[in-house]
PDB file of C-alpha atoms and ligand atoms in Angstrom:
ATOM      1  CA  UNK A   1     127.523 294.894  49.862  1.00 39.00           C
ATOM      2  CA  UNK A   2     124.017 293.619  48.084  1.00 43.00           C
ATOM      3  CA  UNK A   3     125.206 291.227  46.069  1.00 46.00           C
ATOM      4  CA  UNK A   4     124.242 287.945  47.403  1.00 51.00           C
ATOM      5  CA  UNK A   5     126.930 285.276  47.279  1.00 58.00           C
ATOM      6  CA  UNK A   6     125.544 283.590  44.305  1.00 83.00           C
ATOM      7  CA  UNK A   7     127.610 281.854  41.878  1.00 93.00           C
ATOM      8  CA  UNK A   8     127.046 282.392  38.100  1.00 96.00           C
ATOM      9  CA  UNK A   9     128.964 281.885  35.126  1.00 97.00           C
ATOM     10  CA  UNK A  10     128.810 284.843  32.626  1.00 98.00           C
ATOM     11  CA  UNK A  11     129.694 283.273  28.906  1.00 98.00           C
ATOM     12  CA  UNK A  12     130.975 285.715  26.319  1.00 98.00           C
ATOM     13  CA  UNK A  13     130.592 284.364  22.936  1.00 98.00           C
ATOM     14  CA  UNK A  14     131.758 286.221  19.876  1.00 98.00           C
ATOM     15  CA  UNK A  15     134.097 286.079  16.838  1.00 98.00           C
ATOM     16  CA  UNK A  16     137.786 286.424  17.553  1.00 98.00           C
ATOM     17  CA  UNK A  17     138.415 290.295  17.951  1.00 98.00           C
ATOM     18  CA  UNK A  18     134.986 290.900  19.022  1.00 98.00           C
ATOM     19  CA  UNK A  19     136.315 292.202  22.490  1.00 98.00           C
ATOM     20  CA  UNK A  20     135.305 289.023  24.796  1.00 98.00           C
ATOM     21  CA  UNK A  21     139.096 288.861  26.774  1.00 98.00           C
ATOM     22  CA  UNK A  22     138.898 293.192  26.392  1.00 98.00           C
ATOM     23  CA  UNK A  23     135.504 292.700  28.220  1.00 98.00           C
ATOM     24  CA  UNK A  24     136.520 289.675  30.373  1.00 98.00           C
ATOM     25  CA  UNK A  25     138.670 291.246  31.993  1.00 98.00           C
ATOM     26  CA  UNK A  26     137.045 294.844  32.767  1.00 97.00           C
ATOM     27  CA  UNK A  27     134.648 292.667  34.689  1.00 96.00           C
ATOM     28  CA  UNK A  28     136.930 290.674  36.609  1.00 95.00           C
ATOM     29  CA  UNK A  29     139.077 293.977  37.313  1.00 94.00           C
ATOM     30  CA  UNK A  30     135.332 295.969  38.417  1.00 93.00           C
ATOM     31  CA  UNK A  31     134.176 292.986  40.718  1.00 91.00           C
ATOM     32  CA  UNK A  32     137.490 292.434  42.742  1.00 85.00           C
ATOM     33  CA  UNK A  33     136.102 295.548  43.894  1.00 85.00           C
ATOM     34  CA  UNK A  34     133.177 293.661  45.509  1.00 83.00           C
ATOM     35  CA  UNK A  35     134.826 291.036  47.641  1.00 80.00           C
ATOM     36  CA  UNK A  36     133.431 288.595  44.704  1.00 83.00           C
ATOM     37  CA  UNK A  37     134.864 285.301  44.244  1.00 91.00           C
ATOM     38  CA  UNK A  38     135.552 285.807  40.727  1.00 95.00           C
ATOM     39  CA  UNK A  39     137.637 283.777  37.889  1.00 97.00           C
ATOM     40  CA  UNK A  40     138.198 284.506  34.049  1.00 98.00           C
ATOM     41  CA  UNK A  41     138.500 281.318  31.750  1.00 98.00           C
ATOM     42  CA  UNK A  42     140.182 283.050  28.774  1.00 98.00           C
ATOM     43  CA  UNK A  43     140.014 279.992  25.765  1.00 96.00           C
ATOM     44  CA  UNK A  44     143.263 280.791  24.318  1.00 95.00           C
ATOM     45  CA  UNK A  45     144.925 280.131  27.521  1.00 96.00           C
ATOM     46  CA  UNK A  46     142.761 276.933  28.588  1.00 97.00           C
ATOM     47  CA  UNK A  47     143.649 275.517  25.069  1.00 96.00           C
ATOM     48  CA  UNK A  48     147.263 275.135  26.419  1.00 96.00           C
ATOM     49  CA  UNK A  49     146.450 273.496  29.425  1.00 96.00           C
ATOM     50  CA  UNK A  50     143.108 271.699  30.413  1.00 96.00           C
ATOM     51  CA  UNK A  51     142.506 271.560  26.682  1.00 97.00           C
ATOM     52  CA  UNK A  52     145.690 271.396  25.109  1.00 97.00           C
ATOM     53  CA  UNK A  53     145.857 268.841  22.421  1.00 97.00           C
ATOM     54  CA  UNK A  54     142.186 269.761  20.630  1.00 97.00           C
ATOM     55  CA  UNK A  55     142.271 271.397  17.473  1.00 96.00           C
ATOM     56  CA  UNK A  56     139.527 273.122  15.614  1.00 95.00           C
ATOM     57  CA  UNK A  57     137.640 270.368  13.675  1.00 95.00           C
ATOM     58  CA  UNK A  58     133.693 270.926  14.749  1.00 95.00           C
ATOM     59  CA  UNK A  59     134.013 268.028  17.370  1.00 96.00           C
ATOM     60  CA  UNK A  60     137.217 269.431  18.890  1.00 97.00           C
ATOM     61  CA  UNK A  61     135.562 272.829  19.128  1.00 96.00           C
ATOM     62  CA  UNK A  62     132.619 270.784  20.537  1.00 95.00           C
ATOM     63  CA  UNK A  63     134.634 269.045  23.226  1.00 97.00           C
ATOM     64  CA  UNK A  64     136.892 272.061  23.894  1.00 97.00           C
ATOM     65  CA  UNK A  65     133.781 273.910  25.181  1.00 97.00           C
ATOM     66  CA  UNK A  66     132.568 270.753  27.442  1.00 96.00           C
ATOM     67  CA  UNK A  67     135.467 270.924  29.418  1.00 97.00           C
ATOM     68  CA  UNK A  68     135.191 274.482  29.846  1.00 98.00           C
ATOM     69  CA  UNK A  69     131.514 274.347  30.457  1.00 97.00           C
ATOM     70  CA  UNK A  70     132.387 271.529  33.270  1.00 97.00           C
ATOM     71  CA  UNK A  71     134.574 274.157  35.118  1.00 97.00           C
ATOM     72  CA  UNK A  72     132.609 276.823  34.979  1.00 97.00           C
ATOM     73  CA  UNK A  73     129.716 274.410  36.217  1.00 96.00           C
ATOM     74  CA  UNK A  74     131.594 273.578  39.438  1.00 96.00           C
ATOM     75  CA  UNK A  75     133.191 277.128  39.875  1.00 96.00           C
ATOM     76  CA  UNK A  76     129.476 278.415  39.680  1.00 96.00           C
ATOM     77  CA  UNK A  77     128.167 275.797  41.979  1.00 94.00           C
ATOM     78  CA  UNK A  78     130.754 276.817  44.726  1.00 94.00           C
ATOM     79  CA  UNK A  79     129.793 280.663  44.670  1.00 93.00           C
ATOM     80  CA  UNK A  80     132.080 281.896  41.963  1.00 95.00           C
ATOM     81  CA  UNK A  81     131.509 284.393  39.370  1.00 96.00           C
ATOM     82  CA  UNK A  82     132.778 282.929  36.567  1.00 97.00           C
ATOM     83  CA  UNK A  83     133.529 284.915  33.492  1.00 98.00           C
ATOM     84  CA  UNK A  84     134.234 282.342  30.071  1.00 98.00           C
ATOM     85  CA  UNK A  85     136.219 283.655  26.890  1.00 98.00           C
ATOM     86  CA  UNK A  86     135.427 281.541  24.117  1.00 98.00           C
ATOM     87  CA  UNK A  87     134.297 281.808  20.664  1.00 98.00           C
ATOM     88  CA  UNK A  88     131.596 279.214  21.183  1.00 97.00           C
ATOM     89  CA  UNK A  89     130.309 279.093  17.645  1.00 97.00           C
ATOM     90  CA  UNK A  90     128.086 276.867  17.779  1.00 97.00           C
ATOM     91  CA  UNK A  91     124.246 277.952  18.672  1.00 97.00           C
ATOM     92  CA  UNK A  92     122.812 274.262  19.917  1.00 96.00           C
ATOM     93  CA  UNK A  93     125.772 273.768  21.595  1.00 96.00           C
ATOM     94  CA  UNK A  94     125.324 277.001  24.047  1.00 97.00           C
ATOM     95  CA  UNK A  95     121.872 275.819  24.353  1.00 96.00           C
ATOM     96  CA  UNK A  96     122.566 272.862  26.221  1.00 95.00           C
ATOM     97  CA  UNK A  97     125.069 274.926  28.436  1.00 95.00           C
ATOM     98  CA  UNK A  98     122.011 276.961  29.390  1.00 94.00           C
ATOM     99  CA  UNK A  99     120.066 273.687  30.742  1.00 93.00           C
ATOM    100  CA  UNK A 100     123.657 272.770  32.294  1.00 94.00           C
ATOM    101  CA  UNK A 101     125.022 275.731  33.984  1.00 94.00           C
ATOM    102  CA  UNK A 102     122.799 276.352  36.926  1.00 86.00           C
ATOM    103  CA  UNK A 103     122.738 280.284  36.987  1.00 94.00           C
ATOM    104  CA  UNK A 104     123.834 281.543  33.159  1.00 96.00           C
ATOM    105  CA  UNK A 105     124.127 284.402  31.497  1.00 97.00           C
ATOM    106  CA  UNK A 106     124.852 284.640  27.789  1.00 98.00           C
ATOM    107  CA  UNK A 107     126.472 287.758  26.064  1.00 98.00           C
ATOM    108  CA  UNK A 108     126.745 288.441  22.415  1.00 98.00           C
ATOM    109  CA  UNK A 109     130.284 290.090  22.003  1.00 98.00           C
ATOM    110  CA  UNK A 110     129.117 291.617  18.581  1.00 98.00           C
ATOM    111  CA  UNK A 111     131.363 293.727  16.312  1.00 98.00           C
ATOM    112  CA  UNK A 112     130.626 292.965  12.189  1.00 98.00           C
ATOM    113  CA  UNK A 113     133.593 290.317  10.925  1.00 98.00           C
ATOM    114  CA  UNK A 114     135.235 293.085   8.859  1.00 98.00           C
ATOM    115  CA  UNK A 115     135.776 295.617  12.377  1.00 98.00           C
ATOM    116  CA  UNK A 116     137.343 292.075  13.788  1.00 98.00           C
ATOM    117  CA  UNK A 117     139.427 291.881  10.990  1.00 98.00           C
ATOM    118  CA  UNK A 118     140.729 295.314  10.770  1.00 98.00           C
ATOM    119  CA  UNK A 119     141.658 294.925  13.991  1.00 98.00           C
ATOM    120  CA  UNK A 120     143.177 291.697  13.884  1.00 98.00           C
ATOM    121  CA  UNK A 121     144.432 291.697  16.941  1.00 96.00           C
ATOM    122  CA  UNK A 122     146.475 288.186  16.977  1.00 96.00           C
ATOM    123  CA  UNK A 123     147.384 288.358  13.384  1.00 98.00           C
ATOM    124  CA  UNK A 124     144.970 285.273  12.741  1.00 98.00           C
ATOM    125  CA  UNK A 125     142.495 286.613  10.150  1.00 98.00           C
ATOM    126  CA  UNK A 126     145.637 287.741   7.849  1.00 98.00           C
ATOM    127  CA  UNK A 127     146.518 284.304   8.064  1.00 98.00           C
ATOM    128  CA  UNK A 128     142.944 282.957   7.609  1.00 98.00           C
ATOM    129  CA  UNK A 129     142.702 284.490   4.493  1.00 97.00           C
ATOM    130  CA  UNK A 130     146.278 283.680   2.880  1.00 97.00           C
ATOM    131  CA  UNK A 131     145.475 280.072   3.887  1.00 96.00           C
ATOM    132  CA  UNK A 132     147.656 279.454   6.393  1.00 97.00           C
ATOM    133  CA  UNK A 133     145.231 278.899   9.084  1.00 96.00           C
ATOM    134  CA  UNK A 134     142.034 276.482   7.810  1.00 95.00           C
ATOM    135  CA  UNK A 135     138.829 276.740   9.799  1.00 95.00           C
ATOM    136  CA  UNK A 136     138.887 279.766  11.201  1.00 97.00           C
ATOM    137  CA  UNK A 137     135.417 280.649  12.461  1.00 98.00           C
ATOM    138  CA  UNK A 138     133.797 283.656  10.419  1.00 98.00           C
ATOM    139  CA  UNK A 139     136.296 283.092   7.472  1.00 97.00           C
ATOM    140  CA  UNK A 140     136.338 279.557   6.686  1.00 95.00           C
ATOM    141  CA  UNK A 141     134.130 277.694   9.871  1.00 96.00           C
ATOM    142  CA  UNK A 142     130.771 279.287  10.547  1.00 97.00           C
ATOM    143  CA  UNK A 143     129.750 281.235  13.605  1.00 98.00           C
ATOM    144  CA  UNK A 144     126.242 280.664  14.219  1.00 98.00           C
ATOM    145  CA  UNK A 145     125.407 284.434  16.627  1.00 98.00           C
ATOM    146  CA  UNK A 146     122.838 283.893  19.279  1.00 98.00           C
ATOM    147  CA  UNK A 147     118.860 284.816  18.852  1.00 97.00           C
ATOM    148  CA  UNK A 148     118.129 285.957  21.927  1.00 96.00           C
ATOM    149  CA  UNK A 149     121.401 286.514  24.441  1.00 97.00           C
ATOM    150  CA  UNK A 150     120.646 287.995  27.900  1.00 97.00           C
ATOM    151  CA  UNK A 151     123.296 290.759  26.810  1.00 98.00           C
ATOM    152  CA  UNK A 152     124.713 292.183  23.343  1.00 98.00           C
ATOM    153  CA  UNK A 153     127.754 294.516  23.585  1.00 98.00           C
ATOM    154  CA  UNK A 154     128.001 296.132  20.381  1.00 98.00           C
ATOM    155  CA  UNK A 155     131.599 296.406  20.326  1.00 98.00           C
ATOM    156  CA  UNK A 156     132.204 298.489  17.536  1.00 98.00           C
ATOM    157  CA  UNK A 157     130.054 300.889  18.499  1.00 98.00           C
ATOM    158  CA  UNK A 158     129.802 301.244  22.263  1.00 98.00           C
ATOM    159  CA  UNK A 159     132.943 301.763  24.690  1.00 98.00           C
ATOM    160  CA  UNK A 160     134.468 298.951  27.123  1.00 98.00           C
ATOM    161  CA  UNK A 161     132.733 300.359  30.051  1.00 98.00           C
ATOM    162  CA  UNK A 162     129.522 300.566  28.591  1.00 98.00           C
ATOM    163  CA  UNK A 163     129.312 297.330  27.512  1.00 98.00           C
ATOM    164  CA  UNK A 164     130.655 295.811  31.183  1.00 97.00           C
ATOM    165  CA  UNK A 165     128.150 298.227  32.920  1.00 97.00           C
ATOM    166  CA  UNK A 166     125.067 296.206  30.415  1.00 97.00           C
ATOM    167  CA  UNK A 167     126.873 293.067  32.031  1.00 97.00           C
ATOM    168  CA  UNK A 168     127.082 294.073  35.029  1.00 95.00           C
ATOM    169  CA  UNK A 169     123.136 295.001  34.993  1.00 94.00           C
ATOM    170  CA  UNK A 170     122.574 291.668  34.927  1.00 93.00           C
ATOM    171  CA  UNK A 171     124.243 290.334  37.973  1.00 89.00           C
ATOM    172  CA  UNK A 172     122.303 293.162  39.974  1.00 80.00           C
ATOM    173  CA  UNK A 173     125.063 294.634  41.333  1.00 69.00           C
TER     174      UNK A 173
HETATM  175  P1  ADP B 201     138.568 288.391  21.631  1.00 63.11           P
HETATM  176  O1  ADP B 201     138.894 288.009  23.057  1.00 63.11           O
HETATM  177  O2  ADP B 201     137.087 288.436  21.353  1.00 63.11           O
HETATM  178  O3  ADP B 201     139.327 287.629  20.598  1.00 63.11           O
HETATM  179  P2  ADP B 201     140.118 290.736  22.240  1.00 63.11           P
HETATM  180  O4  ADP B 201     139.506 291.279  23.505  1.00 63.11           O
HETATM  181  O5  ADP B 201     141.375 289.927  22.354  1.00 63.11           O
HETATM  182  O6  ADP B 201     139.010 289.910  21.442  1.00 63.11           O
HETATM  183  O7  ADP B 201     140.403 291.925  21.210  1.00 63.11           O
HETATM  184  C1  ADP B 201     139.472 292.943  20.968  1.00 63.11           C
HETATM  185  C2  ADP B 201     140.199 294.180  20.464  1.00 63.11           C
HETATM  186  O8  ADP B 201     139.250 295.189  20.179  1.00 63.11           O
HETATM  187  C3  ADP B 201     141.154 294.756  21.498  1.00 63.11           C
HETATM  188  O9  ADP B 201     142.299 295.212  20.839  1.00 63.11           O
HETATM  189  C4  ADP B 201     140.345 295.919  22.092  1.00 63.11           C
HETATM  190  O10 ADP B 201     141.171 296.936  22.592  1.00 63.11           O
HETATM  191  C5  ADP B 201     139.561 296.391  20.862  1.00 63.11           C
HETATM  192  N1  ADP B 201     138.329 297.118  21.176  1.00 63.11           N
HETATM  193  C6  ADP B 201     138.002 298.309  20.660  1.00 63.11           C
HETATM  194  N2  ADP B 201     136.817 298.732  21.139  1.00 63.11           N
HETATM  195  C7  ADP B 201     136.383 297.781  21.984  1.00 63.11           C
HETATM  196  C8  ADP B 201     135.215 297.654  22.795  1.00 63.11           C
HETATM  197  N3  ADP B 201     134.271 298.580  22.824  1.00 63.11           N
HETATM  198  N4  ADP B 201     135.071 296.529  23.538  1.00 63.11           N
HETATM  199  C9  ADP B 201     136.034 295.562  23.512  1.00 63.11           C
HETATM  200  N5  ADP B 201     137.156 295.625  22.764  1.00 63.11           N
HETATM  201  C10 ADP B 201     137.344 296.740  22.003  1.00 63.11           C
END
């Protein structure tokens, strides 16, 4: 095996629907196949557990993603590869991850609002848009798309294993 033992946290950032968890967890399944230390941190999941009890308000969102950042931190730090879920909406905010996280890579999980909402995977942007759900990013909350990530998968236009191989590029595998 080439890969050196290097951790690295690999953040996929995108609107819900994009494809992050899709993509999350075609990586995790393709590295297990290189004796790779590897863990997902899916948001949904963490929000019932390490960050249960924050809601959506901009300094929730804010403090949802410093816990997960601080995980992934010390998961990197002791040789994992650590693949994040999370909408992360907010630009500045995944700057300072980048000065944080000792070996990052960002990834734009990029399909166009409306493709997210036809597929509407949870049900969420149907409720968005009746109301029932305030602040939902890309309806009612901004979602500010990184300038210059490492990696764009193009969800809506490219297949799941394309877009993990373009990920997968990255870690030199
Ligand atoms: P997120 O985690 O960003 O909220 P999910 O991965 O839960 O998004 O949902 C994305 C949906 O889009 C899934 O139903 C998935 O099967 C579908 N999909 C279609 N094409 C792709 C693709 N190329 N990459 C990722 N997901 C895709």
């Amino acid at each position: 095996m080439k890969y050196q033992h290097r951790g690295v946290t690999i953040w996929l950032t995108g609107l819900s629907g994009a494809g992050k968890t899709t993509i999350g967890k075609a990586i995790e399944k393709e590295l297990s196949n290189y004796n790779q230390k590897v863990t997902l941190l899916d948001g949904d999941i963490l929000r019932q557990t390490l960050c249960k009890g924050l809601g959506f308000s901009k300094s929730d969102r804010e403090e949802n993603i410093l816990r997960i950042a601080s995980l992934a931190d010390s998961l990197t730090s002791e040789g994992y590869i650590v693949v994040v879920c999370v909408i992360s909406p907010y630009r500045a905010q995944r700057e300072i991850l980048k000065q944080q996280i000792k070996n990052f890579i960002e990834v734009y999980v990029n399909a166009p609002l409306a493709v997210c909402e036809e597929r509407d995977v949870k049900g969420l942007y149907k409720k968005a848009r009746s109301g029932e759900i305030k602040n939902f990013t890309g309806i009612d909350d901004p979602y500010e798309p990184p300038l210059n990530p490492d990696v764009e998968c193009r969800t809506d236009c490219e297949s799941v294993n394309e877009s993990v191989n373009k990920i997968l590029v990255k870690l030199h595998i």
